[in-house]
Tab-separated table of C-alpha atoms in Angstrom:
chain	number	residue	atom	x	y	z
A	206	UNK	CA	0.000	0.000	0.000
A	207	UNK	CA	2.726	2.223	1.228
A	208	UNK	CA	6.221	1.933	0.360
A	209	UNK	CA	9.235	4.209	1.753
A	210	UNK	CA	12.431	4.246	0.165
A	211	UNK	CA	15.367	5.551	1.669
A	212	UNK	CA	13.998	9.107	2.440
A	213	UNK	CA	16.261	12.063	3.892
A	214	UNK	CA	14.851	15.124	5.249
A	215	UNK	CA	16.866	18.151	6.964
A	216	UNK	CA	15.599	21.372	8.297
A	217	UNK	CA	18.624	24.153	8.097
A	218	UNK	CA	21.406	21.752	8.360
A	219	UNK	CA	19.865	19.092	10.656
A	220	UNK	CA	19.314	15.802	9.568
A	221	UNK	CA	16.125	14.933	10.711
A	222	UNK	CA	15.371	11.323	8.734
A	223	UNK	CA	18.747	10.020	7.509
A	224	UNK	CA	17.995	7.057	5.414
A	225	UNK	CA	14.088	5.751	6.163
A	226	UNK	CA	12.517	2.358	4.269
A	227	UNK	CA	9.458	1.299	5.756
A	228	UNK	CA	6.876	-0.966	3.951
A	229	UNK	CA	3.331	0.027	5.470
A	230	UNK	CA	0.774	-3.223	4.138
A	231	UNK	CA	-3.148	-2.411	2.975
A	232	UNK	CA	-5.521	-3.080	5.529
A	233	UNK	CA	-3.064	-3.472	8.709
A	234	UNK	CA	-2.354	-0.904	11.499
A	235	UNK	CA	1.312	0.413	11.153
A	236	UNK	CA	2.688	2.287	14.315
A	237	UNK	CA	5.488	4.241	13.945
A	238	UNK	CA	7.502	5.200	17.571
A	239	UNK	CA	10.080	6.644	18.759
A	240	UNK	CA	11.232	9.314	21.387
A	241	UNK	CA	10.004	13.201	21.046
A	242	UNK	CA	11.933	14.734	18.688
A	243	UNK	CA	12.885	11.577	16.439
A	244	UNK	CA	10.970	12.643	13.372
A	245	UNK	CA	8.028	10.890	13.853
A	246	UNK	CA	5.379	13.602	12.633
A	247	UNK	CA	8.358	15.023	10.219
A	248	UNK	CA	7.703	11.232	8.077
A	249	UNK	CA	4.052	11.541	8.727
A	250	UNK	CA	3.604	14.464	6.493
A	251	UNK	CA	6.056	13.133	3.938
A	252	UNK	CA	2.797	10.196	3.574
A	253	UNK	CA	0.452	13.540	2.763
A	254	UNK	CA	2.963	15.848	0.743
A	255	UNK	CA	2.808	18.355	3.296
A	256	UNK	CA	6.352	17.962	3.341
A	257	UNK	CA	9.001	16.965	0.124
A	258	UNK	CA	11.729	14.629	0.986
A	259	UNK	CA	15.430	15.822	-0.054
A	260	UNK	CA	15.968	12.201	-1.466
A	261	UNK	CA	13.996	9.033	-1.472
A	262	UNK	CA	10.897	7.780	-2.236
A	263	UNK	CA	7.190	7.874	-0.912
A	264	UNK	CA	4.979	5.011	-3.180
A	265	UNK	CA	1.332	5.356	-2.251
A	266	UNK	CA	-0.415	2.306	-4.316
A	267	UNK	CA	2.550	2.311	-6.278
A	268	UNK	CA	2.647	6.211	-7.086
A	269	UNK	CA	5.390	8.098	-5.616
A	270	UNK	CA	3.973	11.413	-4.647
A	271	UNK	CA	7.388	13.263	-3.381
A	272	UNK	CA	7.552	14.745	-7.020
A	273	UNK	CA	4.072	15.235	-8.175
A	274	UNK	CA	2.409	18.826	-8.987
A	275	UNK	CA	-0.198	20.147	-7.203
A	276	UNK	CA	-3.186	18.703	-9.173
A	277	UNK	CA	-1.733	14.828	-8.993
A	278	UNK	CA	-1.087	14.737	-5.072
A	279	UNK	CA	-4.764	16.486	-4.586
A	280	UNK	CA	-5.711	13.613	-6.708
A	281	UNK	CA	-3.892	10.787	-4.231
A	282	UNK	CA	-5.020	12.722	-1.083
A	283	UNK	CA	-8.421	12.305	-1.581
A	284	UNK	CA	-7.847	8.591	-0.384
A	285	UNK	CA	-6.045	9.929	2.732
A	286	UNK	CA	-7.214	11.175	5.667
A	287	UNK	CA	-4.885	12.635	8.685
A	288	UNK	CA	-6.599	12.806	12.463
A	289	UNK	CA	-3.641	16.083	13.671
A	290	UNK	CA	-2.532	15.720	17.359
A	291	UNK	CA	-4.768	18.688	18.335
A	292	UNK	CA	-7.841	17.060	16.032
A	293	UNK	CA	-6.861	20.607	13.497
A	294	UNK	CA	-10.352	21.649	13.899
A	295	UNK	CA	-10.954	24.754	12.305
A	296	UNK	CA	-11.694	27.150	15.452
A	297	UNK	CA	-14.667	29.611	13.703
A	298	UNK	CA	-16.810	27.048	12.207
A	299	UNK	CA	-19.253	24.913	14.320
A	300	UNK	CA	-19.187	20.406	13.882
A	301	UNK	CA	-20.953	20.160	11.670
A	302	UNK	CA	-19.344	22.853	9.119
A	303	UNK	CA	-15.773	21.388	9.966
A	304	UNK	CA	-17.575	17.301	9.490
A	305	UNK	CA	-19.023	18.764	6.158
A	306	UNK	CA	-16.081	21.045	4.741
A	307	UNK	CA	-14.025	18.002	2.819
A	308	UNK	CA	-17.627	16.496	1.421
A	309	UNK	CA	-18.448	20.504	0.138
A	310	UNK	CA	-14.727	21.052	-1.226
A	311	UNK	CA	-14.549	17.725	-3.104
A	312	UNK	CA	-18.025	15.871	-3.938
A	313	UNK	CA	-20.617	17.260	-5.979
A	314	UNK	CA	-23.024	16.018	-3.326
A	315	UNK	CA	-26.339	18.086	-2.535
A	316	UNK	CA	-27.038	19.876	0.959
A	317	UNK	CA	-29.336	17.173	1.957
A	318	UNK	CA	-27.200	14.063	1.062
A	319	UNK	CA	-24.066	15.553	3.070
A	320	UNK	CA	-26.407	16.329	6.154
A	321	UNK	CA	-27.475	12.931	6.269
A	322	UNK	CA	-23.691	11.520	5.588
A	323	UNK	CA	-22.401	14.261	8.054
A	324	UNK	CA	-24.610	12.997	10.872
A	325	UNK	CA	-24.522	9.468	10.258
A	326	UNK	CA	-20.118	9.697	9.912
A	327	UNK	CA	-20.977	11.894	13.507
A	328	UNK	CA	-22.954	8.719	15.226
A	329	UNK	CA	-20.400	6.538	14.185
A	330	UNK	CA	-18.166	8.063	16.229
A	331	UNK	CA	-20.248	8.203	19.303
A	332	UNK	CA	-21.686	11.815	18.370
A	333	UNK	CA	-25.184	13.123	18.279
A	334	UNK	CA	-26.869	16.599	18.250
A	335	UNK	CA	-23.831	18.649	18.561
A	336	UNK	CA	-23.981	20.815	15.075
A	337	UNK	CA	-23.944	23.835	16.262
A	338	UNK	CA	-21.163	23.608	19.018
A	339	UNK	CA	-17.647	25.247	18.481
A	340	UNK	CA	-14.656	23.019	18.858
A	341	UNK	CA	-13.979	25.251	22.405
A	342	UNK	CA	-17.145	24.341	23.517
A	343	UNK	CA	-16.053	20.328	23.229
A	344	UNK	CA	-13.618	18.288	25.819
A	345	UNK	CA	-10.286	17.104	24.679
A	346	UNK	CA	-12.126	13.555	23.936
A	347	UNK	CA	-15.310	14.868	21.864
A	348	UNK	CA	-12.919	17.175	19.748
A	349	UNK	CA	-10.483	13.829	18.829
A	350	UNK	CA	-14.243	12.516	17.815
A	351	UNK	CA	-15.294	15.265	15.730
A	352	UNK	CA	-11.669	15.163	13.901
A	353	UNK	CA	-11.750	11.501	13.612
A	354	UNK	CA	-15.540	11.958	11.634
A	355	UNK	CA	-13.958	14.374	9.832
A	356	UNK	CA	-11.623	12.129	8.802
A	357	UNK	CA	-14.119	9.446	7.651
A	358	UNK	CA	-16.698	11.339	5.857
A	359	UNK	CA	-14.560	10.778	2.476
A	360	UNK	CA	-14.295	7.240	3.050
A	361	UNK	CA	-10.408	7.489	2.860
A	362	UNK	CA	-8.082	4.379	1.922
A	363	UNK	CA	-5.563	5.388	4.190
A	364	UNK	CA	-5.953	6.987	7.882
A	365	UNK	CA	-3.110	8.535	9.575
A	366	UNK	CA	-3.676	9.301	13.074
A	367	UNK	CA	-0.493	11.794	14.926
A	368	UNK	CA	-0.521	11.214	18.645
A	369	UNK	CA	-4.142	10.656	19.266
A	370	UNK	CA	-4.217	10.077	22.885
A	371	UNK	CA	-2.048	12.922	23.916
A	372	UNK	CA	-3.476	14.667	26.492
A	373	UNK	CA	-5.579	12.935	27.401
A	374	UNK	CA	-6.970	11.140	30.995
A	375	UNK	CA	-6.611	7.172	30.446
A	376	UNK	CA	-10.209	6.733	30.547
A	377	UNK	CA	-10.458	8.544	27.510
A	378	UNK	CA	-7.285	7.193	25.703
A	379	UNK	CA	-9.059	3.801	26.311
A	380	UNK	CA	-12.339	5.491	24.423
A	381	UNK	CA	-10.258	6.521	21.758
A	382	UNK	CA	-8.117	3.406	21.632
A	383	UNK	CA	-11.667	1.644	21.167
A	384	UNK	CA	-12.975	4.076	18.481
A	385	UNK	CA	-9.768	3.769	16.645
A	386	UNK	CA	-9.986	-0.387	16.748
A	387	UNK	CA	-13.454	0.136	15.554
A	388	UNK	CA	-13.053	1.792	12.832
A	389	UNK	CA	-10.346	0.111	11.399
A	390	UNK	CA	-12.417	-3.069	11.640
A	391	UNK	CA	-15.548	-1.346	10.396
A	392	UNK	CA	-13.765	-0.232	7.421
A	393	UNK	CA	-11.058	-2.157	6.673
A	394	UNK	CA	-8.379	0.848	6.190
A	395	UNK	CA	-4.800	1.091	5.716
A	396	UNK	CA	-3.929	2.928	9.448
A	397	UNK	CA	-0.539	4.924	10.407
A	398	UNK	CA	-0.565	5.482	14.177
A	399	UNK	CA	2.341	7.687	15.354
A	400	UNK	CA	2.619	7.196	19.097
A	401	UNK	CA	4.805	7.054	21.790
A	402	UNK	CA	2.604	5.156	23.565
A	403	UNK	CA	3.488	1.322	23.793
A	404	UNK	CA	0.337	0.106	25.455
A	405	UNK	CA	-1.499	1.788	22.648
A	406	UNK	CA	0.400	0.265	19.631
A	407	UNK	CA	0.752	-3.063	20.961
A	408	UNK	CA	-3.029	-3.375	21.386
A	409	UNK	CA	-3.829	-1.795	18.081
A	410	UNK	CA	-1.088	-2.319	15.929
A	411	UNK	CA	0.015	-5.233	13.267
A	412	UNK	CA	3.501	-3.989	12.655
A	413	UNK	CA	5.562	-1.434	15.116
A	414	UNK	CA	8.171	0.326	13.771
A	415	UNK	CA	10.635	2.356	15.492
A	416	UNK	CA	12.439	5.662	14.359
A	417	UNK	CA	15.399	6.231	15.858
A	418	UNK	CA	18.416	8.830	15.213
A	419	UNK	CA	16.455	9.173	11.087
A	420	UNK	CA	16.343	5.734	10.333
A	421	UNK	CA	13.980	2.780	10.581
A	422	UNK	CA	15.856	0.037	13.940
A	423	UNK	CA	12.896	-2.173	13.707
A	424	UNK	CA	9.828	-3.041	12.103
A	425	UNK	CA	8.113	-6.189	13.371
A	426	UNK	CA	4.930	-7.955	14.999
A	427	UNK	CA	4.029	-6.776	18.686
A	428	UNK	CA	5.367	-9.777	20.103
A	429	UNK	CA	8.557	-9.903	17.987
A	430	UNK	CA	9.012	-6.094	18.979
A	431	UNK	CA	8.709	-6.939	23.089
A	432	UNK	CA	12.034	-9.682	21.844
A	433	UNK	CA	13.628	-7.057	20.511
A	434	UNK	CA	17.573	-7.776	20.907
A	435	UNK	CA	17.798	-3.903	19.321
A	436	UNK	CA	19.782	-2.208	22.634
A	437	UNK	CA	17.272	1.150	21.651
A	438	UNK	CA	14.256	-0.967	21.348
A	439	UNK	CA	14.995	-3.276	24.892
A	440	UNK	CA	15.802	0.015	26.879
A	441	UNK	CA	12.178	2.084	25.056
A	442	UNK	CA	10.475	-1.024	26.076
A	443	UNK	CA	12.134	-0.341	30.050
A	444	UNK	CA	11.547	3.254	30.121
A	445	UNK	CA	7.655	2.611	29.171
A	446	UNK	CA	7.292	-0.463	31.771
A	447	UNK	CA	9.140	1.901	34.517
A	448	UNK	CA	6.425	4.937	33.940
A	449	UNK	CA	3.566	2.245	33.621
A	450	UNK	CA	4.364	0.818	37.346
A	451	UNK	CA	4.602	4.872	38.176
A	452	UNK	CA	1.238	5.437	37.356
């Protein structure tokens, strides 16, 4: 589904991904870790074009879109959706305008059709007779909702999801972590988590991967990840068992 080749990315002189290869399958939840500051959300935006590599590769269904013109990667984004760390609600327009703003800027739908679609994407998120409310008027929880139905309302092949539980409490994380397991079941998409959160990825995930110092240490199952001889991996796997007991 995804395939990254040996991209390099560098902000003034600082090597941020040195190197990265990645193979993302159709239909499986990828998580990509890795300490703050790694890159994580740098090689997220590289699967969107929000960001061109310096060298390498990013093949979505077998298109590389790290060269195309503005019309092509329109074209491939409309089968990607991104859920931002911070949901990237837009702050002036109420749920339902931010739910329906994709389904008005690319389908030739009427007004009734995308109501119905709009509220329908809105209870499959757990979401119901909130139109009218402003994203400041929501908790941390019902905004990751109303991003996440955002999200869906195009029916996306690909979902890319950056940080989702952050901030959060864990009762909500464990809502979220639900929705998220949900959806990809309901729909059968192509997910991208970008966490730092092992108890998260090992629930959800089919593959981990982990980004470390702009390259790719590790990509495996959950369990071959936890038998990780990687010295990086064993002691990210300590750290996250030490704050777990914490807590």
């Amino acid at each position: 589904m995804i395939q990254i080749e040996n991209l390099h990315k560098s902000f003034r002189g600082q090597k941020v991904l040195q190197g990265v290869n990645l193979h993302i399958p159709k239909g499986k939840i990828t998580a990509i870790m890795g300490p703050s500051g790694e890159g994580k959300s740098v090689l997220l935006k590289h699967l969107i074009g929000l960001l061109r590599p310096d060298e390498g590769k990013v093949l979505i269904e077998g298109e590389d879109i790290s060269r195309m013109n503005f019309d092509e990667l329109n074209r491939i984004r409309k089968k990607i959706s991104m859920l931002f760390q911070d949901a990237g609600l837009f702050d002036y327009m109420n749920v339902f305008e931010n739910v329906s703003f994709p389904l008005y800027e690319h389908t030739d739908l009427s007004d009734g059709e995308i109501r119905d679609l709009v509220h329908s994407t809105l209870e499959e998120v757990g979401l119901r007779d909130i139109d009218e409310k402003l994203p400041g008027e929501l908790s941390g929880g019902m905004r990751k909702r109303v991003g996440l139905a955002r999200s869906l309302v195009l029916e996306p092949k690909v979902l890319l999801f950056d940080e989702p539980t952050t901030g959060l409490d864990p009762i909500i994380t464990e809502q979220i972590a639900d929705l998220m397991e949900e959806t990809h079941q309901r729909h059968q998409v192509t997910v991208v988590l970008i966490s730092h959160d092992l108890p998260l990825s090992l629930r959800l995930a089919n593959q981990i991967s982990m980004l470390y110092k702009g390259k790719i240490i590790e990509s495996s199952t959950p369990d071959d990840f936890c038998r990780s001889e990687h010295e990086f991996v064993k002691t990210f796997i300590e750290a996250q068992d030490l704050v777990g007991k914490k807590q």
